[in-house]
Amino acid sequence: MGANTFQELFLDEMKDVYDAEHRIVRALPKMIDKAGSDALRTALENHLRETEQHVVRLERGFEQLGESPRRKACKAMEGLLAEAEELMKESDDDNLRDAAIIAAGQKVEHYEMATYGTLREWARQLGYEDLARTLQETLDEEGKADKKLTELSGTLNLHAAETNGDMELDEDIDEDEDEDE
Ligand code: FE
Ligand code: FE
Ligand code: ZN
């Protein structure tokens, strides 16, 4: 099951993120559809185009390694995207739905950033300098996408949603009642 060499582990992680990127390409159009603000829709559309390029870059990476591109189910991304779907369907309020989309999107970006950071470092150590540079390029784009989402998060009007009665803030949590037995 597990990798026996560093090279194998590296290849496994490449397949994992290659699968993750495919899943994101499939999930983003649904998020774009549900986005309430034009700014969020545009940001997601831009990142969809970038994500398509991430797939292409990985394919070139596999080539450089003398391998054919292959996917290995990324269970983490599967879970993150399943959570995203749940979060998105919870509200009819545009601001709330955008908040949910942004939250889900940032989790996706951070997972990608973690993976690309690791892969870039491993590529360097294994002597794949070109690949390391390409991985860094993608890592930078994921980072920018994340920052853009943070910026958009700051423009949301969540208090309006609160007074609409769509969201109730739990002011204090009673620890005794919090135990589910
Ligand atoms: Fe990506
Ligand atoms: Fe994964
Ligand atoms: Zn991304």
Short mmCIF file of N, CA and C and ligand atoms in Angstrom, two decimals:
data_model
loop_
_atom_site.label_atom_id
_atom_site.label_comp_id
_atom_site.label_asym_id
_atom_site.label_seq_id
_atom_site.Cartn_x
_atom_site.Cartn_y
_atom_site.Cartn_z
N MET A 1 0.83 -1.21 0.00
CA MET A 1 0.00 0.00 0.00
C MET A 1 0.86 1.26 0.00
N GLY A 2 1.60 1.43 1.09
CA GLY A 2 2.38 2.65 1.25
C GLY A 2 3.55 2.71 0.27
N ALA A 3 4.13 3.93 0.16
CA ALA A 3 5.27 4.10 -0.72
C ALA A 3 6.52 3.50 -0.09
N ASN A 4 7.38 2.95 -0.93
CA ASN A 4 8.62 2.36 -0.44
C ASN A 4 9.83 3.27 -0.60
N THR A 5 9.68 4.25 -1.50
CA THR A 5 10.76 5.20 -1.69
C THR A 5 10.21 6.62 -1.67
N PHE A 6 11.10 7.54 -1.46
CA PHE A 6 10.74 8.96 -1.46
C PHE A 6 10.14 9.34 -2.81
N GLN A 7 10.74 8.82 -3.86
CA GLN A 7 10.28 9.04 -5.23
C GLN A 7 8.82 8.58 -5.39
N GLU A 8 8.53 7.43 -4.81
CA GLU A 8 7.18 6.87 -4.88
C GLU A 8 6.18 7.73 -4.11
N LEU A 9 6.62 8.18 -2.94
CA LEU A 9 5.78 9.04 -2.10
C LEU A 9 5.48 10.33 -2.84
N PHE A 10 6.49 10.87 -3.48
CA PHE A 10 6.35 12.10 -4.26
C PHE A 10 5.32 11.90 -5.37
N LEU A 11 5.45 10.80 -6.08
CA LEU A 11 4.53 10.49 -7.17
C LEU A 11 3.10 10.30 -6.65
N ASP A 12 2.96 9.65 -5.51
CA ASP A 12 1.65 9.46 -4.90
C ASP A 12 0.98 10.80 -4.58
N GLU A 13 1.77 11.72 -4.05
CA GLU A 13 1.24 13.05 -3.71
C GLU A 13 0.87 13.82 -4.98
N MET A 14 1.64 13.63 -6.04
CA MET A 14 1.32 14.25 -7.33
C MET A 14 -0.03 13.75 -7.81
N LYS A 15 -0.25 12.44 -7.68
CA LYS A 15 -1.52 11.85 -8.13
C LYS A 15 -2.67 12.33 -7.26
N ASP A 16 -2.40 12.51 -6.00
CA ASP A 16 -3.42 12.99 -5.06
C ASP A 16 -3.87 14.40 -5.45
N VAL A 17 -2.92 15.29 -5.67
CA VAL A 17 -3.29 16.67 -5.98
C VAL A 17 -3.85 16.77 -7.40
N TYR A 18 -3.41 15.88 -8.28
CA TYR A 18 -3.96 15.84 -9.65
C TYR A 18 -5.45 15.48 -9.57
N ASP A 19 -5.79 14.54 -8.71
CA ASP A 19 -7.19 14.17 -8.50
C ASP A 19 -7.94 15.34 -7.85
N ALA A 20 -7.33 15.95 -6.84
CA ALA A 20 -7.97 17.08 -6.15
C ALA A 20 -8.31 18.20 -7.13
N GLU A 21 -7.37 18.53 -8.01
CA GLU A 21 -7.61 19.62 -8.98
C GLU A 21 -8.78 19.27 -9.91
N HIS A 22 -8.86 18.02 -10.33
CA HIS A 22 -10.00 17.61 -11.18
C HIS A 22 -11.32 17.82 -10.44
N ARG A 23 -11.34 17.45 -9.17
CA ARG A 23 -12.57 17.60 -8.39
C ARG A 23 -12.95 19.07 -8.24
N ILE A 24 -11.93 19.92 -8.10
CA ILE A 24 -12.20 21.35 -7.95
C ILE A 24 -12.75 21.93 -9.26
N VAL A 25 -12.19 21.49 -10.38
CA VAL A 25 -12.69 21.94 -11.68
C VAL A 25 -14.17 21.58 -11.82
N ARG A 26 -14.55 20.45 -11.29
CA ARG A 26 -15.94 20.02 -11.37
C ARG A 26 -16.84 20.76 -10.37
N ALA A 27 -16.28 21.12 -9.23
CA ALA A 27 -17.09 21.74 -8.16
C ALA A 27 -17.28 23.25 -8.35
N LEU A 28 -16.27 23.92 -8.92
CA LEU A 28 -16.33 25.38 -9.01
C LEU A 28 -17.55 25.93 -9.76
N PRO A 29 -17.95 25.32 -10.89
CA PRO A 29 -19.13 25.86 -11.58
C PRO A 29 -20.38 25.91 -10.70
N LYS A 30 -20.53 24.94 -9.81
CA LYS A 30 -21.68 24.94 -8.90
C LYS A 30 -21.57 26.11 -7.92
N MET A 31 -20.35 26.37 -7.47
CA MET A 31 -20.14 27.47 -6.53
C MET A 31 -20.37 28.80 -7.24
N ILE A 32 -19.95 28.89 -8.50
CA ILE A 32 -20.14 30.10 -9.30
C ILE A 32 -21.63 30.36 -9.47
N ASP A 33 -22.39 29.31 -9.75
CA ASP A 33 -23.84 29.39 -9.90
C ASP A 33 -24.52 29.95 -8.66
N LYS A 34 -24.02 29.55 -7.51
CA LYS A 34 -24.68 29.91 -6.25
C LYS A 34 -24.17 31.22 -5.66
N ALA A 35 -23.10 31.74 -6.22
CA ALA A 35 -22.54 32.99 -5.67
C ALA A 35 -23.54 34.13 -5.84
N GLY A 36 -23.70 34.92 -4.81
CA GLY A 36 -24.66 36.02 -4.85
C GLY A 36 -24.06 37.30 -5.40
N SER A 37 -22.81 37.57 -5.07
CA SER A 37 -22.21 38.84 -5.52
C SER A 37 -21.40 38.64 -6.79
N ASP A 38 -21.38 39.68 -7.61
CA ASP A 38 -20.62 39.64 -8.86
C ASP A 38 -19.13 39.48 -8.57
N ALA A 39 -18.68 40.13 -7.49
CA ALA A 39 -17.25 40.08 -7.16
C ALA A 39 -16.83 38.65 -6.83
N LEU A 40 -17.66 37.94 -6.07
CA LEU A 40 -17.32 36.56 -5.73
C LEU A 40 -17.38 35.67 -6.98
N ARG A 41 -18.41 35.89 -7.79
CA ARG A 41 -18.55 35.09 -9.02
C ARG A 41 -17.31 35.27 -9.90
N THR A 42 -16.90 36.51 -10.08
CA THR A 42 -15.72 36.80 -10.91
C THR A 42 -14.47 36.14 -10.34
N ALA A 43 -14.31 36.23 -9.02
CA ALA A 43 -13.13 35.63 -8.39
C ALA A 43 -13.11 34.12 -8.61
N LEU A 44 -14.27 33.49 -8.49
CA LEU A 44 -14.35 32.04 -8.67
C LEU A 44 -14.12 31.65 -10.12
N GLU A 45 -14.66 32.47 -11.03
CA GLU A 45 -14.45 32.20 -12.46
C GLU A 45 -12.97 32.29 -12.81
N ASN A 46 -12.31 33.32 -12.27
CA ASN A 46 -10.88 33.45 -12.51
C ASN A 46 -10.12 32.24 -11.97
N HIS A 47 -10.51 31.82 -10.78
CA HIS A 47 -9.78 30.70 -10.20
C HIS A 47 -10.09 29.38 -10.91
N LEU A 48 -11.27 29.29 -11.51
CA LEU A 48 -11.59 28.08 -12.30
C LEU A 48 -10.62 27.99 -13.48
N ARG A 49 -10.38 29.14 -14.13
CA ARG A 49 -9.44 29.15 -15.27
C ARG A 49 -8.03 28.78 -14.80
N GLU A 50 -7.66 29.32 -13.65
CA GLU A 50 -6.34 28.98 -13.10
C GLU A 50 -6.27 27.49 -12.76
N THR A 51 -7.35 26.99 -12.19
CA THR A 51 -7.36 25.59 -11.77
C THR A 51 -7.21 24.65 -12.97
N GLU A 52 -7.82 25.04 -14.09
CA GLU A 52 -7.66 24.25 -15.32
C GLU A 52 -6.18 24.22 -15.73
N GLN A 53 -5.51 25.34 -15.50
CA GLN A 53 -4.07 25.39 -15.79
C GLN A 53 -3.26 24.55 -14.81
N HIS A 54 -3.75 24.46 -13.56
CA HIS A 54 -3.05 23.63 -12.57
C HIS A 54 -3.06 22.18 -13.01
N VAL A 55 -4.17 21.77 -13.60
CA VAL A 55 -4.27 20.40 -14.12
C VAL A 55 -3.24 20.19 -15.23
N VAL A 56 -3.19 21.16 -16.15
CA VAL A 56 -2.26 21.07 -17.27
C VAL A 56 -0.80 21.04 -16.78
N ARG A 57 -0.50 21.90 -15.81
CA ARG A 57 0.87 21.94 -15.27
C ARG A 57 1.25 20.61 -14.64
N LEU A 58 0.29 20.00 -13.94
CA LEU A 58 0.59 18.71 -13.31
C LEU A 58 0.84 17.66 -14.39
N GLU A 59 0.08 17.75 -15.48
CA GLU A 59 0.28 16.79 -16.57
C GLU A 59 1.69 16.91 -17.14
N ARG A 60 2.15 18.16 -17.28
CA ARG A 60 3.52 18.38 -17.73
C ARG A 60 4.51 17.85 -16.70
N GLY A 61 4.16 18.01 -15.44
CA GLY A 61 5.01 17.51 -14.36
C GLY A 61 5.18 16.00 -14.43
N PHE A 62 4.07 15.30 -14.64
CA PHE A 62 4.14 13.84 -14.76
C PHE A 62 5.06 13.47 -15.92
N GLU A 63 4.92 14.21 -17.04
CA GLU A 63 5.76 13.97 -18.20
C GLU A 63 7.24 14.11 -17.86
N GLN A 64 7.54 15.19 -17.14
CA GLN A 64 8.94 15.43 -16.75
C GLN A 64 9.48 14.30 -15.88
N LEU A 65 8.57 13.65 -15.16
CA LEU A 65 8.99 12.54 -14.30
C LEU A 65 9.02 11.22 -15.06
N GLY A 66 8.64 11.29 -16.35
CA GLY A 66 8.60 10.08 -17.17
C GLY A 66 7.41 9.19 -16.83
N GLU A 67 6.37 9.81 -16.29
CA GLU A 67 5.17 9.05 -15.90
C GLU A 67 3.97 9.57 -16.68
N SER A 68 2.96 8.71 -16.81
CA SER A 68 1.73 9.22 -17.39
C SER A 68 0.85 9.71 -16.23
N PRO A 69 0.09 10.80 -16.49
CA PRO A 69 -0.73 11.40 -15.44
C PRO A 69 -1.76 10.41 -14.91
N ARG A 70 -1.76 10.22 -13.63
CA ARG A 70 -2.76 9.33 -13.04
C ARG A 70 -3.32 9.92 -11.75
N ARG A 71 -4.61 9.68 -11.54
CA ARG A 71 -5.28 10.20 -10.34
C ARG A 71 -5.33 9.15 -9.25
N LYS A 72 -5.17 9.64 -8.02
CA LYS A 72 -5.36 8.79 -6.86
C LYS A 72 -6.35 9.52 -5.96
N ALA A 73 -7.47 8.88 -5.69
CA ALA A 73 -8.56 9.57 -4.99
C ALA A 73 -8.07 10.37 -3.78
N CYS A 74 -8.32 11.67 -3.83
CA CYS A 74 -7.98 12.54 -2.69
C CYS A 74 -9.20 12.60 -1.78
N LYS A 75 -9.16 11.81 -0.74
CA LYS A 75 -10.32 11.73 0.17
C LYS A 75 -10.54 13.04 0.90
N ALA A 76 -9.46 13.75 1.16
CA ALA A 76 -9.58 15.04 1.85
C ALA A 76 -10.39 16.02 1.00
N MET A 77 -10.04 16.11 -0.30
CA MET A 77 -10.76 17.05 -1.16
C MET A 77 -12.20 16.61 -1.35
N GLU A 78 -12.41 15.31 -1.42
CA GLU A 78 -13.77 14.78 -1.53
C GLU A 78 -14.58 15.27 -0.33
N GLY A 79 -14.00 15.17 0.86
CA GLY A 79 -14.67 15.59 2.08
C GLY A 79 -14.90 17.09 2.13
N LEU A 80 -13.87 17.86 1.75
CA LEU A 80 -13.99 19.32 1.77
C LEU A 80 -15.10 19.79 0.82
N LEU A 81 -15.18 19.14 -0.34
CA LEU A 81 -16.19 19.55 -1.33
C LEU A 81 -17.58 19.09 -0.93
N ALA A 82 -17.67 17.96 -0.24
CA ALA A 82 -18.97 17.50 0.27
C ALA A 82 -19.47 18.48 1.32
N GLU A 83 -18.56 18.92 2.17
CA GLU A 83 -18.90 19.91 3.19
C GLU A 83 -19.34 21.21 2.53
N ALA A 84 -18.64 21.59 1.47
CA ALA A 84 -18.96 22.82 0.75
C ALA A 84 -20.40 22.77 0.23
N GLU A 85 -20.78 21.64 -0.33
CA GLU A 85 -22.15 21.51 -0.86
C GLU A 85 -23.18 21.67 0.24
N GLU A 86 -22.90 21.07 1.38
CA GLU A 86 -23.82 21.18 2.51
C GLU A 86 -23.95 22.62 2.97
N LEU A 87 -22.81 23.28 3.13
CA LEU A 87 -22.80 24.66 3.59
C LEU A 87 -23.58 25.58 2.65
N MET A 88 -23.41 25.35 1.34
CA MET A 88 -24.00 26.24 0.35
C MET A 88 -25.51 26.14 0.29
N LYS A 89 -26.04 24.95 0.60
CA LYS A 89 -27.50 24.82 0.44
C LYS A 89 -28.26 25.28 1.68
N GLU A 90 -27.51 25.71 2.69
CA GLU A 90 -28.17 26.06 3.93
C GLU A 90 -28.88 27.41 3.95
N SER A 91 -28.59 28.30 3.03
CA SER A 91 -29.21 29.62 3.13
C SER A 91 -29.74 30.18 1.82
N ASP A 92 -30.86 30.90 1.92
CA ASP A 92 -31.42 31.60 0.77
C ASP A 92 -30.91 33.03 0.72
N ASP A 93 -30.27 33.44 1.80
CA ASP A 93 -29.74 34.79 1.86
C ASP A 93 -28.40 34.86 1.11
N ASP A 94 -28.31 35.79 0.16
CA ASP A 94 -27.10 35.92 -0.68
C ASP A 94 -25.82 36.07 0.13
N ASN A 95 -25.89 36.96 1.13
CA ASN A 95 -24.70 37.22 1.95
C ASN A 95 -24.26 35.99 2.72
N LEU A 96 -25.24 35.29 3.25
CA LEU A 96 -24.92 34.09 4.03
C LEU A 96 -24.36 33.00 3.13
N ARG A 97 -24.96 32.84 1.97
CA ARG A 97 -24.49 31.81 1.05
C ARG A 97 -23.07 32.15 0.56
N ASP A 98 -22.84 33.43 0.29
CA ASP A 98 -21.50 33.85 -0.11
C ASP A 98 -20.49 33.58 1.01
N ALA A 99 -20.92 33.85 2.25
CA ALA A 99 -20.02 33.58 3.39
C ALA A 99 -19.67 32.10 3.43
N ALA A 100 -20.66 31.26 3.20
CA ALA A 100 -20.43 29.81 3.22
C ALA A 100 -19.51 29.39 2.07
N ILE A 101 -19.73 29.95 0.89
CA ILE A 101 -18.89 29.63 -0.28
C ILE A 101 -17.45 30.05 -0.02
N ILE A 102 -17.28 31.24 0.56
CA ILE A 102 -15.94 31.73 0.86
C ILE A 102 -15.25 30.84 1.90
N ALA A 103 -16.00 30.46 2.93
CA ALA A 103 -15.43 29.60 3.97
C ALA A 103 -14.98 28.28 3.37
N ALA A 104 -15.84 27.69 2.55
CA ALA A 104 -15.51 26.42 1.92
C ALA A 104 -14.32 26.58 0.97
N GLY A 105 -14.34 27.68 0.21
CA GLY A 105 -13.28 27.93 -0.75
C GLY A 105 -11.93 28.09 -0.06
N GLN A 106 -11.92 28.77 1.07
CA GLN A 106 -10.64 28.97 1.76
C GLN A 106 -10.08 27.67 2.31
N LYS A 107 -10.96 26.77 2.74
CA LYS A 107 -10.47 25.46 3.20
C LYS A 107 -9.83 24.71 2.04
N VAL A 108 -10.46 24.79 0.89
CA VAL A 108 -9.91 24.13 -0.31
C VAL A 108 -8.54 24.72 -0.64
N GLU A 109 -8.46 26.05 -0.66
CA GLU A 109 -7.19 26.70 -1.01
C GLU A 109 -6.08 26.33 -0.03
N HIS A 110 -6.41 26.30 1.25
CA HIS A 110 -5.38 25.97 2.24
C HIS A 110 -4.91 24.53 2.12
N TYR A 111 -5.81 23.65 1.78
CA TYR A 111 -5.41 22.25 1.57
C TYR A 111 -4.45 22.17 0.37
N GLU A 112 -4.82 22.89 -0.69
CA GLU A 112 -3.96 22.90 -1.88
C GLU A 112 -2.60 23.52 -1.56
N MET A 113 -2.62 24.61 -0.81
CA MET A 113 -1.36 25.28 -0.47
C MET A 113 -0.45 24.33 0.32
N ALA A 114 -1.04 23.59 1.23
CA ALA A 114 -0.24 22.64 2.02
C ALA A 114 0.39 21.60 1.11
N THR A 115 -0.41 21.07 0.19
CA THR A 115 0.10 20.02 -0.70
C THR A 115 1.16 20.55 -1.65
N TYR A 116 0.91 21.71 -2.25
CA TYR A 116 1.89 22.25 -3.21
C TYR A 116 3.18 22.69 -2.51
N GLY A 117 3.04 23.17 -1.28
CA GLY A 117 4.23 23.54 -0.53
C GLY A 117 5.12 22.33 -0.28
N THR A 118 4.49 21.25 0.12
CA THR A 118 5.22 20.00 0.34
C THR A 118 5.84 19.50 -0.96
N LEU A 119 5.03 19.47 -2.02
CA LEU A 119 5.52 18.95 -3.30
C LEU A 119 6.68 19.77 -3.85
N ARG A 120 6.58 21.10 -3.70
CA ARG A 120 7.66 21.96 -4.20
C ARG A 120 8.97 21.66 -3.47
N GLU A 121 8.85 21.48 -2.15
CA GLU A 121 10.03 21.18 -1.35
C GLU A 121 10.62 19.83 -1.74
N TRP A 122 9.78 18.84 -1.91
CA TRP A 122 10.25 17.51 -2.30
C TRP A 122 10.88 17.53 -3.69
N ALA A 123 10.24 18.29 -4.61
CA ALA A 123 10.78 18.37 -5.98
C ALA A 123 12.19 18.94 -5.94
N ARG A 124 12.39 19.96 -5.11
CA ARG A 124 13.73 20.55 -4.96
C ARG A 124 14.73 19.51 -4.47
N GLN A 125 14.33 18.80 -3.43
CA GLN A 125 15.23 17.82 -2.83
C GLN A 125 15.55 16.67 -3.76
N LEU A 126 14.58 16.35 -4.63
CA LEU A 126 14.80 15.25 -5.57
C LEU A 126 15.53 15.73 -6.82
N GLY A 127 15.78 17.05 -6.90
CA GLY A 127 16.54 17.59 -8.02
C GLY A 127 15.71 17.95 -9.24
N TYR A 128 14.38 18.02 -9.07
CA TYR A 128 13.52 18.43 -10.19
C TYR A 128 13.29 19.94 -10.12
N GLU A 129 14.29 20.68 -10.54
CA GLU A 129 14.23 22.14 -10.38
C GLU A 129 13.10 22.79 -11.18
N ASP A 130 12.93 22.36 -12.44
CA ASP A 130 11.86 22.94 -13.27
C ASP A 130 10.50 22.67 -12.66
N LEU A 131 10.31 21.45 -12.24
CA LEU A 131 9.04 21.06 -11.64
C LEU A 131 8.79 21.86 -10.35
N ALA A 132 9.85 22.05 -9.58
CA ALA A 132 9.73 22.82 -8.34
C ALA A 132 9.24 24.23 -8.64
N ARG A 133 9.77 24.81 -9.72
CA ARG A 133 9.35 26.16 -10.10
C ARG A 133 7.88 26.20 -10.52
N THR A 134 7.46 25.19 -11.29
CA THR A 134 6.07 25.13 -11.73
C THR A 134 5.13 24.95 -10.54
N LEU A 135 5.55 24.11 -9.60
CA LEU A 135 4.73 23.88 -8.41
C LEU A 135 4.62 25.16 -7.59
N GLN A 136 5.71 25.91 -7.55
CA GLN A 136 5.70 27.21 -6.84
C GLN A 136 4.74 28.19 -7.50
N GLU A 137 4.72 28.15 -8.83
CA GLU A 137 3.83 29.03 -9.58
C GLU A 137 2.37 28.75 -9.20
N THR A 138 2.03 27.48 -9.14
CA THR A 138 0.66 27.10 -8.74
C THR A 138 0.41 27.49 -7.29
N LEU A 139 1.39 27.21 -6.44
CA LEU A 139 1.26 27.57 -5.02
C LEU A 139 0.95 29.06 -4.86
N ASP A 140 1.65 29.89 -5.64
CA ASP A 140 1.41 31.34 -5.58
C ASP A 140 -0.02 31.68 -5.98
N GLU A 141 -0.53 30.99 -7.00
CA GLU A 141 -1.90 31.28 -7.44
C GLU A 141 -2.94 30.85 -6.40
N GLU A 142 -2.67 29.72 -5.75
CA GLU A 142 -3.59 29.28 -4.69
C GLU A 142 -3.58 30.31 -3.55
N GLY A 143 -2.40 30.80 -3.24
CA GLY A 143 -2.26 31.79 -2.18
C GLY A 143 -3.01 33.08 -2.51
N LYS A 144 -2.91 33.49 -3.78
CA LYS A 144 -3.60 34.71 -4.20
C LYS A 144 -5.11 34.50 -4.17
N ALA A 145 -5.54 33.32 -4.57
CA ALA A 145 -6.98 33.01 -4.54
C ALA A 145 -7.49 33.08 -3.10
N ASP A 146 -6.70 32.55 -2.19
CA ASP A 146 -7.08 32.58 -0.77
C ASP A 146 -7.17 34.02 -0.26
N LYS A 147 -6.19 34.83 -0.62
CA LYS A 147 -6.19 36.23 -0.17
C LYS A 147 -7.39 36.99 -0.72
N LYS A 148 -7.73 36.69 -1.97
CA LYS A 148 -8.88 37.33 -2.60
C LYS A 148 -10.15 36.98 -1.82
N LEU A 149 -10.26 35.72 -1.42
CA LEU A 149 -11.43 35.29 -0.64
C LEU A 149 -11.49 35.99 0.71
N THR A 150 -10.33 36.18 1.34
CA THR A 150 -10.28 36.91 2.61
C THR A 150 -10.80 38.33 2.40
N GLU A 151 -10.33 38.94 1.32
CA GLU A 151 -10.74 40.30 0.98
C GLU A 151 -12.26 40.37 0.79
N LEU A 152 -12.81 39.40 0.05
CA LEU A 152 -14.25 39.38 -0.21
C LEU A 152 -15.04 39.13 1.07
N SER A 153 -14.47 38.34 1.95
CA SER A 153 -15.11 38.04 3.22
C SER A 153 -15.32 39.33 4.01
N GLY A 154 -14.38 40.24 3.89
CA GLY A 154 -14.47 41.51 4.59
C GLY A 154 -15.55 42.43 4.05
N THR A 155 -16.04 42.15 2.85
CA THR A 155 -17.07 43.01 2.26
C THR A 155 -18.49 42.48 2.49
N LEU A 156 -18.60 41.30 3.10
CA LEU A 156 -19.93 40.72 3.32
C LEU A 156 -20.70 41.50 4.38
N ASN A 157 -21.99 41.57 4.17
CA ASN A 157 -22.82 42.24 5.15
C ASN A 157 -23.58 41.19 5.97
N LEU A 158 -22.92 40.66 6.97
CA LEU A 158 -23.50 39.55 7.73
C LEU A 158 -24.50 40.03 8.77
N HIS A 159 -24.40 41.28 9.19
CA HIS A 159 -25.35 41.77 10.18
C HIS A 159 -26.73 41.93 9.58
N ALA A 160 -26.77 42.26 8.29
CA ALA A 160 -28.06 42.36 7.61
C ALA A 160 -28.76 41.00 7.63
N ALA A 161 -27.99 39.97 7.38
CA ALA A 161 -28.56 38.62 7.39
C ALA A 161 -29.07 38.27 8.77
N GLU A 162 -28.33 38.70 9.78
CA GLU A 162 -28.70 38.40 11.16
C GLU A 162 -30.08 38.99 11.48
N THR A 163 -30.31 40.25 11.07
CA THR A 163 -31.59 40.88 11.39
C THR A 163 -32.71 40.31 10.53
N ASN A 164 -32.37 39.66 9.43
CA ASN A 164 -33.39 38.96 8.64
C ASN A 164 -33.88 37.71 9.34
N GLY A 165 -33.20 37.34 10.40
CA GLY A 165 -33.60 36.17 11.15
C GLY A 165 -33.08 34.88 10.54
N ASP A 166 -32.19 34.99 9.57
CA ASP A 166 -31.66 33.78 8.93
C ASP A 166 -30.55 33.15 9.75
N MET A 167 -29.97 33.95 10.62
CA MET A 167 -28.83 33.43 11.36
C MET A 167 -28.94 33.85 12.82
N GLU A 168 -28.75 32.94 13.70
CA GLU A 168 -28.74 33.29 15.11
C GLU A 168 -27.37 32.99 15.67
N LEU A 169 -26.83 33.99 16.35
CA LEU A 169 -25.51 33.79 16.93
C LEU A 169 -25.66 33.18 18.32
N ASP A 170 -24.91 32.17 18.57
CA ASP A 170 -24.89 31.60 19.91
C ASP A 170 -24.01 32.47 20.79
N GLU A 171 -24.64 33.24 21.66
CA GLU A 171 -23.87 34.18 22.48
C GLU A 171 -23.02 33.44 23.51
N ASP A 172 -23.66 32.55 24.24
CA ASP A 172 -22.85 31.79 25.18
C ASP A 172 -23.19 30.31 25.08
N ILE A 173 -22.18 29.55 25.18
CA ILE A 173 -22.35 28.10 25.07
C ILE A 173 -22.20 27.49 26.45
N ASP A 174 -23.26 26.81 26.87
CA ASP A 174 -23.22 26.15 28.17
C ASP A 174 -22.52 24.81 28.01
N GLU A 175 -21.36 24.68 28.61
CA GLU A 175 -20.55 23.48 28.41
C GLU A 175 -21.25 22.20 28.87
N ASP A 176 -22.06 22.35 29.93
CA ASP A 176 -22.75 21.16 30.46
C ASP A 176 -23.76 20.61 29.46
N GLU A 177 -24.41 21.55 28.74
CA GLU A 177 -25.42 21.12 27.77
C GLU A 177 -24.79 20.68 26.46
N ASP A 178 -23.51 20.94 26.32
CA ASP A 178 -22.83 20.66 25.06
C ASP A 178 -22.41 19.20 24.90
N GLU A 179 -22.51 18.47 25.97
CA GLU A 179 -22.10 17.07 25.89
C GLU A 179 -23.21 16.23 25.28
N ASP A 180 -22.84 15.52 24.21
CA ASP A 180 -23.86 14.60 23.69
C ASP A 180 -23.51 13.20 24.13
N GLU A 181 -24.43 12.65 24.84
CA GLU A 181 -24.17 11.31 25.41
C GLU A 181 -24.98 10.27 24.67
FE FE B 1 -5.36 24.53 -7.75
FE FE B 2 -5.21 14.60 -0.67
ZN ZN B 3 -7.18 26.46 -5.83
#
